[in-house]
Tab-separated table of C-alpha atoms and ligand atoms in Angstrom:
chain	number	residue	atom	x	y	z
A	135	MET	CA	48.259	128.743	84.117
A	136	LEU	CA	49.928	125.792	85.502
A	137	ARG	CA	51.817	127.741	88.773
A	138	GLY	CA	48.607	129.409	89.354
A	139	PHE	CA	46.527	126.216	89.517
A	140	PHE	CA	49.293	124.410	91.804
A	141	ILE	CA	49.035	127.646	94.354
A	142	LEU	CA	45.615	127.711	94.178
A	143	LEU	CA	45.618	123.954	95.327
A	144	SER	CA	48.036	124.617	97.907
A	145	LYS	CA	44.930	126.468	99.719
A	146	VAL	CA	42.098	123.514	99.188
A	147	PRO	CA	42.101	121.862	102.191
A	148	TRP	CA	40.332	118.822	100.089
A	149	ALA	CA	43.179	118.890	98.226
A	150	GLN	CA	45.386	118.819	100.443
A	151	ARG	CA	43.749	115.510	102.523
A	152	VAL	CA	43.081	113.667	99.616
A	153	ILE	CA	46.807	114.059	98.166
A	154	THR	CA	48.517	113.561	102.156
A	155	ARG	CA	46.779	110.342	102.015
A	156	TRP	CA	48.569	109.270	98.638
A	157	GLY	CA	51.637	107.567	99.131
A	158	VAL	CA	53.307	108.494	96.395
A	159	ALA	CA	52.626	111.757	96.306
A	160	ARG	CA	54.737	112.167	100.343
A	161	ARG	CA	57.270	110.292	98.127
A	162	ALA	CA	57.641	112.691	95.378
A	163	ALA	CA	57.934	115.736	98.369
A	164	ARG	CA	60.501	113.770	100.121
A	165	ARG	CA	62.698	115.382	97.109
A	166	PHE	CA	62.463	118.667	98.542
A	167	VAL	CA	61.807	118.022	102.822
A	168	ALA	CA	64.468	116.015	104.444
A	169	GLY	CA	61.375	113.983	106.390
A	170	ASP	CA	59.066	114.122	109.306
A	171	THR	CA	60.825	114.532	112.257
A	172	ILE	CA	63.856	116.676	114.057
A	173	ALA	CA	65.915	113.970	113.821
A	174	ASP	CA	65.557	113.596	110.295
A	175	ALA	CA	66.189	117.456	110.259
A	176	LEU	CA	69.231	117.189	112.072
A	177	GLN	CA	70.472	114.372	109.461
A	178	ALA	CA	69.796	116.456	106.934
A	179	ALA	CA	72.221	119.328	107.525
A	180	LEU	CA	74.941	117.859	109.478
A	181	ALA	CA	75.466	116.198	104.989
A	182	LEU	CA	75.558	119.492	104.220
A	183	ASN	CA	77.411	121.004	107.213
A	184	GLN	CA	79.260	118.610	105.988
A	185	ALA	CA	79.820	119.276	102.456
A	186	GLY	CA	80.466	122.740	103.214
A	187	MET	CA	77.225	124.500	103.499
A	188	GLN	CA	75.410	125.981	106.372
A	189	VAL	CA	72.082	125.761	106.838
A	190	SER	CA	68.827	127.082	107.410
A	191	LEU	CA	66.439	124.372	109.083
A	192	ASP	CA	62.272	125.258	108.178
A	193	PRO	CA	59.668	123.284	110.538
A	194	LEU	CA	56.557	123.437	108.491
A	195	GLY	CA	53.515	125.238	109.261
A	196	GLU	CA	51.260	127.708	108.167
A	197	ASN	CA	48.390	130.043	107.751
A	198	THR	CA	47.507	127.540	111.574
A	199	THR	CA	43.193	128.979	112.023
A	200	HIS	CA	43.635	128.009	115.738
A	201	ALA	CA	45.134	129.839	119.139
A	202	GLU	CA	46.318	125.760	120.402
A	203	GLY	CA	48.132	125.242	116.861
A	204	ALA	CA	50.331	128.908	117.028
A	205	GLU	CA	51.224	127.660	120.591
A	206	ALA	CA	52.538	123.836	118.925
A	207	ALA	CA	54.102	125.420	115.842
A	208	ALA	CA	55.653	127.351	118.689
A	209	GLN	CA	56.583	124.647	121.046
A	210	GLU	CA	57.959	122.824	117.839
A	211	ILE	CA	60.459	125.929	117.442
A	212	LEU	CA	61.274	125.863	121.072
A	213	THR	CA	62.452	122.123	121.083
A	214	LEU	CA	64.278	122.903	117.611
A	215	LEU	CA	65.992	125.898	119.301
A	216	ASP	CA	67.307	123.556	121.986
A	217	SER	CA	68.061	120.451	119.762
A	218	LEU	CA	70.024	122.939	117.658
A	219	HIS	CA	71.923	123.942	121.076
A	220	ALA	CA	72.918	120.180	122.134
A	221	HIS	CA	73.989	119.543	118.585
A	222	GLU	CA	76.830	122.473	117.348
A	223	LEU	CA	75.640	122.534	113.699
A	224	ARG	CA	75.755	125.973	111.337
A	225	ALA	CA	72.317	125.876	111.326
A	226	ASN	CA	69.409	128.467	112.218
A	227	VAL	CA	65.944	128.464	111.598
A	228	SER	CA	63.705	129.930	109.486
A	229	ILE	CA	59.584	130.187	110.151
A	230	LYS	CA	56.623	132.008	108.663
A	231	LEU	CA	54.693	133.802	111.268
A	232	SER	CA	51.327	132.139	109.556
A	233	GLN	CA	52.533	129.402	111.749
A	234	LEU	CA	52.011	131.456	114.937
A	235	GLY	CA	48.563	132.789	114.052
A	236	LEU	CA	49.887	136.170	112.402
A	237	ALA	CA	46.425	136.160	110.253
A	238	LEU	CA	44.184	135.156	113.808
A	239	ASP	CA	46.123	137.019	116.593
A	240	GLU	CA	48.694	139.492	115.926
A	241	ASN	CA	49.287	139.685	119.661
A	242	LEU	CA	49.190	135.836	120.416
A	243	CYS	CA	51.905	135.888	117.617
A	244	ARG	CA	53.819	139.212	118.925
A	245	GLN	CA	54.016	136.993	122.500
A	246	LEU	CA	54.847	133.248	120.747
A	247	LEU	CA	57.625	135.125	118.532
A	248	GLY	CA	59.447	137.273	121.646
A	249	LYS	CA	59.405	133.574	123.435
A	250	ILE	CA	60.942	132.760	120.822
A	251	LEU	CA	63.363	135.302	120.172
A	252	ALA	CA	64.004	134.483	124.007
A	253	ARG	CA	64.909	131.507	123.681
A	254	ALA	CA	66.836	131.741	120.422
A	255	GLY	CA	69.199	134.341	122.113
A	256	GLU	CA	69.747	132.017	125.007
A	257	ARG	CA	70.747	128.848	122.694
A	258	GLY	CA	72.957	131.704	120.387
A	259	VAL	CA	70.534	131.246	117.350
A	260	PHE	CA	69.300	133.525	114.234
A	261	ILE	CA	65.982	133.651	113.295
A	262	ARG	CA	64.783	134.508	109.841
A	263	ILE	CA	61.050	135.509	109.014
A	264	ASP	CA	60.365	133.994	106.151
A	265	MET	CA	58.287	136.388	103.887
A	266	GLU	CA	54.360	134.810	102.795
A	267	ASP	CA	51.508	136.333	100.587
A	268	ALA	CA	50.642	139.797	100.014
A	269	SER	CA	47.909	140.071	102.360
A	270	LEU	CA	50.719	139.269	104.996
A	271	THR	CA	53.482	141.207	103.753
A	272	GLU	CA	52.851	144.767	106.200
A	273	ARG	CA	52.182	142.917	109.000
A	274	THR	CA	55.086	140.658	108.501
A	275	LEU	CA	57.224	143.630	108.213
A	276	GLU	CA	55.988	145.166	111.258
A	277	MET	CA	55.751	142.363	112.970
A	278	PHE	CA	59.950	142.142	111.783
A	279	HIS	CA	60.257	145.623	112.954
A	280	TRP	CA	59.122	144.652	116.616
A	281	ALA	CA	61.733	141.596	116.844
A	282	ARG	CA	64.752	143.790	115.715
A	283	GLN	CA	63.958	145.753	118.792
A	284	GLN	CA	64.297	143.104	120.871
A	285	SER	CA	67.017	141.084	119.109
A	286	GLU	CA	69.918	141.160	116.742
A	287	GLY	CA	69.276	137.351	115.583
A	288	VAL	CA	66.278	137.804	113.497
A	289	GLY	CA	66.128	138.887	109.968
A	290	VAL	CA	63.028	138.567	107.547
A	291	VAL	CA	62.682	138.394	104.024
A	292	ILE	CA	62.271	140.352	100.435
A	293	GLN	CA	60.444	139.125	97.658
A	294	ALA	CA	61.824	140.851	93.893
A	295	TYR	CA	57.958	140.353	92.671
A	296	LEU	CA	56.632	142.581	94.847
A	297	TYR	CA	56.243	146.575	93.754
A	298	ARG	CA	56.860	147.744	97.006
A	299	SER	CA	60.174	146.109	97.859
A	300	GLU	CA	62.564	148.775	97.116
A	301	ALA	CA	61.210	151.029	99.709
A	302	ASP	CA	60.980	148.025	102.271
A	303	LEU	CA	64.669	147.496	101.746
A	304	MET	CA	65.578	150.858	101.693
A	305	ARG	CA	63.600	151.102	105.305
A	306	LEU	CA	65.625	147.488	106.395
A	307	ARG	CA	68.762	149.689	105.498
A	308	GLU	CA	68.070	152.045	108.785
A	309	VAL	CA	68.207	149.838	111.244
A	310	GLN	CA	70.934	147.285	109.356
A	311	GLY	CA	67.551	144.563	108.668
A	312	LYS	CA	69.298	140.878	107.719
A	313	VAL	CA	67.545	140.399	104.258
A	314	ARG	CA	67.129	137.300	102.770
A	315	LEU	CA	65.838	138.218	98.743
A	316	CYS	CA	63.909	135.865	96.852
A	317	LYS	CA	61.898	136.070	93.614
A	318	GLY	CA	58.480	135.142	95.452
A	319	ALA	CA	56.289	131.754	95.756
A	320	TYR	CA	53.101	133.191	95.648
A	321	ARG	CA	50.636	133.791	93.289
A	322	GLU	CA	49.864	137.784	93.292
A	323	GLY	CA	48.038	140.351	91.958
A	324	ALA	CA	49.245	142.568	88.581
A	325	ASP	CA	48.280	145.585	91.305
A	326	VAL	CA	50.591	144.394	93.162
A	327	ALA	CA	53.245	142.297	91.585
A	328	PHE	CA	55.797	142.523	88.409
A	329	PRO	CA	53.138	139.981	85.613
A	330	GLN	CA	56.185	139.010	83.766
A	331	LYS	CA	59.453	137.124	84.703
A	332	SER	CA	61.336	138.954	82.894
A	333	ALA	CA	60.313	142.145	84.964
A	334	VAL	CA	61.084	139.867	88.404
A	335	ASN	CA	64.214	139.084	86.826
A	336	ARG	CA	65.342	142.695	86.367
A	337	ASN	CA	63.810	143.748	89.495
A	338	TYR	CA	65.986	141.073	91.400
A	339	ASP	CA	68.909	141.946	90.225
A	340	HIS	CA	68.265	145.739	90.381
A	341	LEU	CA	67.406	145.188	94.441
A	342	VAL	CA	70.710	142.873	95.024
A	343	LYS	CA	72.049	146.269	93.889
A	344	VAL	CA	70.502	147.783	96.822
A	345	LEU	CA	71.184	145.211	99.388
A	346	LEU	CA	74.683	144.951	98.681
A	347	GLU	CA	74.693	148.936	98.894
A	348	SER	CA	73.263	148.072	102.070
A	349	ALA	CA	75.521	145.625	103.119
A	350	ARG	CA	78.872	147.360	102.480
A	351	ALA	CA	77.616	150.481	104.114
A	352	ALA	CA	76.619	148.602	106.890
A	353	GLY	CA	80.754	147.346	107.164
A	354	THR	CA	80.010	143.780	105.296
A	355	PRO	CA	79.511	142.328	108.183
A	356	LEU	CA	80.638	138.325	107.210
A	357	LEU	CA	78.722	135.152	107.603
A	358	SER	CA	79.462	134.189	111.610
A	359	ALA	CA	81.948	131.567	112.563
A	360	ASP	CA	79.996	129.582	113.875
A	361	GLY	CA	77.763	129.327	111.295
A	362	ARG	CA	74.840	130.734	112.184
A	363	THR	CA	74.179	134.159	111.885
A	364	PRO	CA	74.480	135.320	107.943
A	365	PRO	CA	75.994	138.110	106.902
A	366	LEU	CA	73.515	141.036	106.129
A	367	ALA	CA	73.008	140.190	102.536
A	368	ALA	CA	71.757	137.069	101.629
A	369	VAL	CA	70.952	135.933	97.361
A	370	ALA	CA	68.041	132.820	97.684
A	371	THR	CA	67.285	131.441	93.701
A	372	HIS	CA	68.978	128.469	91.975
A	373	ASP	CA	68.842	131.304	88.847
A	374	PRO	CA	72.474	131.299	86.995
A	375	ALA	CA	71.716	134.921	85.959
A	376	ARG	CA	71.138	136.047	88.984
A	377	ILE	CA	73.916	134.495	90.863
A	378	ALA	CA	76.163	135.389	87.935
A	379	PHE	CA	74.822	139.701	88.483
A	380	ALA	CA	75.296	139.126	92.265
A	381	GLU	CA	78.731	137.495	92.077
A	382	ALA	CA	79.023	140.603	89.533
A	383	GLU	CA	77.546	143.357	92.348
A	384	MET	CA	80.028	141.888	94.492
A	385	ALA	CA	83.525	142.721	92.813
A	386	ARG	CA	82.297	146.146	91.878
A	387	GLN	CA	81.192	146.819	95.289
A	388	GLY	CA	84.902	145.613	96.094
A	389	LEU	CA	82.507	143.186	98.966
A	390	PRO	CA	84.195	140.099	99.542
A	391	LYS	CA	83.008	136.832	99.821
A	392	GLY	CA	81.623	136.079	102.601
A	393	SER	CA	80.032	139.091	103.146
A	394	VAL	CA	76.738	137.769	100.611
A	395	GLU	CA	75.761	135.011	101.249
A	396	PHE	CA	74.201	132.292	98.412
A	397	GLN	CA	70.886	130.401	99.452
A	398	MET	CA	69.405	127.390	97.931
A	399	LEU	CA	66.267	124.930	98.548
A	400	TYR	CA	66.617	121.384	99.706
A	401	GLY	CA	66.406	118.793	96.481
A	402	ILE	CA	66.929	122.361	94.755
A	403	ARG	CA	70.436	122.564	92.619
A	404	ARG	CA	72.784	120.454	94.517
A	405	ASP	CA	75.167	121.105	91.923
A	406	LEU	CA	75.390	125.243	91.659
A	407	GLN	CA	75.254	125.083	95.435
A	408	GLU	CA	78.500	122.606	95.308
A	409	THR	CA	79.979	124.545	92.237
A	410	LEU	CA	79.607	127.849	95.164
A	411	VAL	CA	81.169	126.145	98.052
A	412	ARG	CA	84.096	125.636	95.348
A	413	GLN	CA	84.586	128.650	94.818
A	414	GLY	CA	84.478	129.993	98.368
A	415	HIS	CA	81.076	131.597	99.191
A	416	ALA	CA	79.201	131.360	101.975
A	417	VAL	CA	76.152	128.963	101.307
A	418	ARG	CA	73.314	127.911	102.925
A	419	VAL	CA	70.404	126.049	102.249
A	420	TYR	CA	66.773	126.178	103.808
A	421	VAL	CA	66.291	122.947	104.761
A	422	PRO	CA	62.236	122.415	105.644
A	423	TYR	CA	61.045	119.138	107.765
A	424	GLY	CA	57.693	118.575	108.671
A	425	THR	CA	54.110	116.880	108.820
A	426	HIS	CA	52.733	120.075	107.151
A	427	TRP	CA	54.793	120.236	103.291
A	428	TYR	CA	51.531	119.752	101.587
A	429	PRO	CA	51.644	124.082	100.822
A	430	TYR	CA	55.773	123.482	100.391
A	431	PHE	CA	54.963	120.860	98.680
A	432	MET	CA	52.726	122.458	96.055
A	433	ARG	CA	54.975	125.624	95.622
A	434	ARG	CA	58.015	123.746	94.174
A	435	LEU	CA	55.536	121.873	91.803
A	436	ALA	CA	54.796	125.124	90.438
A	437	GLU	CA	57.550	126.993	89.874
A	438	ARG	CA	58.544	124.462	87.077
A	439	PRO	CA	56.192	122.538	84.864
A	440	GLU	CA	59.355	119.500	84.879
A	441	ASN	CA	58.606	118.608	88.520
A	442	VAL	CA	54.391	118.290	88.315
A	443	ARG	CA	54.877	116.218	84.694
A	444	PHE	CA	57.440	114.026	86.795
A	445	PHE	CA	54.641	113.787	90.092
A	446	LEU	CA	52.180	112.814	87.606
A	447	SER	CA	53.986	110.617	85.869
A	448	ASN	CA	55.216	108.849	88.959
A	449	LEU	CA	51.520	108.527	90.121
A	450	PHE	CA	50.082	106.665	87.357
A	451	ARG	CA	52.742	104.756	87.098
A	452	LYS	CA	51.733	103.186	90.870
B	93	FAD	C1	66.906	129.921	100.359
B	93	FAD	C2	65.113	129.743	100.200
B	93	FAD	C3	64.234	131.063	100.366
B	93	FAD	C4	62.829	131.485	100.140
B	93	FAD	N1	62.419	131.926	101.057
B	93	FAD	C5	61.243	132.814	100.927
B	93	FAD	C6	60.128	133.275	101.465
B	93	FAD	O1	60.522	132.866	102.282
B	93	FAD	N2	59.514	133.918	100.858
B	93	FAD	C7	58.827	133.356	99.134
B	93	FAD	O2	57.539	133.678	98.640
B	93	FAD	N3	59.659	132.864	98.270
B	93	FAD	C8	60.814	131.897	99.279
B	93	FAD	N4	61.645	131.021	98.396
B	93	FAD	C9	60.962	130.861	96.735
B	93	FAD	C10	61.386	132.364	96.097
B	93	FAD	O3	60.949	132.815	95.624
B	93	FAD	C11	60.953	131.660	94.655
B	93	FAD	O4	60.132	130.650	94.253
B	93	FAD	C12	62.149	130.420	94.245
B	93	FAD	O5	63.084	130.107	95.003
B	93	FAD	C13	62.338	129.565	92.578
B	93	FAD	O6	62.646	130.213	92.033
B	93	FAD	P1	64.158	131.038	91.683
B	93	FAD	O7	64.700	131.905	92.347
B	93	FAD	O8	64.946	129.981	92.007
B	93	FAD	O9	63.701	130.999	90.272
B	93	FAD	P2	63.157	130.820	89.275
B	93	FAD	O10	63.863	131.051	87.894
B	93	FAD	O11	61.864	130.245	89.539
B	93	FAD	O12	64.341	129.251	88.682
B	93	FAD	C14	65.554	128.943	87.862
B	93	FAD	C15	66.132	127.502	88.131
B	93	FAD	O13	66.261	126.852	89.755
B	93	FAD	C16	65.695	125.674	89.348
B	93	FAD	N5	64.342	125.859	90.447
B	93	FAD	C17	63.854	126.459	90.489
B	93	FAD	N6	62.829	125.968	91.128
B	93	FAD	C18	62.627	124.765	91.225
B	93	FAD	C19	62.120	123.819	91.971
B	93	FAD	N7	60.349	124.017	92.415
B	93	FAD	N8	61.936	122.230	91.111
B	93	FAD	C20	63.748	122.461	90.737
B	93	FAD	N9	64.187	123.014	90.034
B	93	FAD	C21	63.760	124.503	90.309
B	93	FAD	C22	65.680	125.374	87.696
B	93	FAD	O14	67.051	124.950	87.200
B	93	FAD	C23	65.338	126.754	87.447
B	93	FAD	O15	65.452	126.845	85.662
B	93	FAD	C24	62.902	131.018	98.640
B	93	FAD	C25	64.063	130.204	97.905
B	93	FAD	C26	65.158	130.182	98.670
B	93	FAD	C27	66.289	129.166	97.631
């Protein structure tokens, strides 16, 4: 219930206006968001690189409601790509197509994505297309398949809570699409997604197996030497049981360390991130930055009741 409430809240404009004005909310969000500016993000990326981890930078933004907003988001991403080139960090970039206007005007979105892919190609930076709520799944995958024809330096995300995901993975296998597998962060109906967590976990393990088979079939490409291009398979979770399953599956399929990337979010389970690095695994941390932190923060609260309690106790202490 709590999860549903916070995900609903993430979409309510008046709640966004009220909550983003609270200094205490901004400070709480900083646990999950590196800061407001590209400079903040680059600083966080450098520290993570020094700790042996790769990074994916996320210029926060989603559900843009007008063309100017989509163009401004694209411009921010282009500037980030230029900055990454200048700093030689082991980092790539994650984007959301709704920030480029996918729900508004598909042609505009395609045109902006094309510009981003061209610049990313020049700068040698891989682009990951995040997955959003189920109303955008089909359009996001269609756009990814178009993007994959333009560039090899692009990957997408598959959510284990959706019934359709195995079929989507099989289609991605045909184009050797680079995939980040996550559980899924939105609130979906039982008509499209497994309602129970145990079923999502079971499907996650099943999809890990399918994804790792794709990696083996593709000749197990490793993480690139500059740390920017991930291997074909990325296992994105903080769930120790899912990670243990993926490790066992790597061993069973004879996949070496570095042929599967473990990905986690900035501010969550740093201890686990460090353990995996010590064990010799490739680890990438997803680092969001920017002023549009509200929906992202609400989704992080939704995932864990302890986060809400912590946030509320701070709120009422002030
Ligand atoms: C790198 C990365 C990229 C992602 N990209 C997408 C995407 O494109 N689309 C999408 O829908 N979702 C995305 N997600 C979010 C994902 O779908 C889940 O919502 C999120 O990862 C929580 O699920 P979990 O796999 O960690 O498992 P859970 O079972 O939810 O959590 C396992 C454990 O992780 C810790 N944990 C999890 N969440 C939190 C939190 N918010 N605060 C504190 N501790 C926490 C807790 O210790 C918890 O017990 C991404 C996640 C990662 C790691």
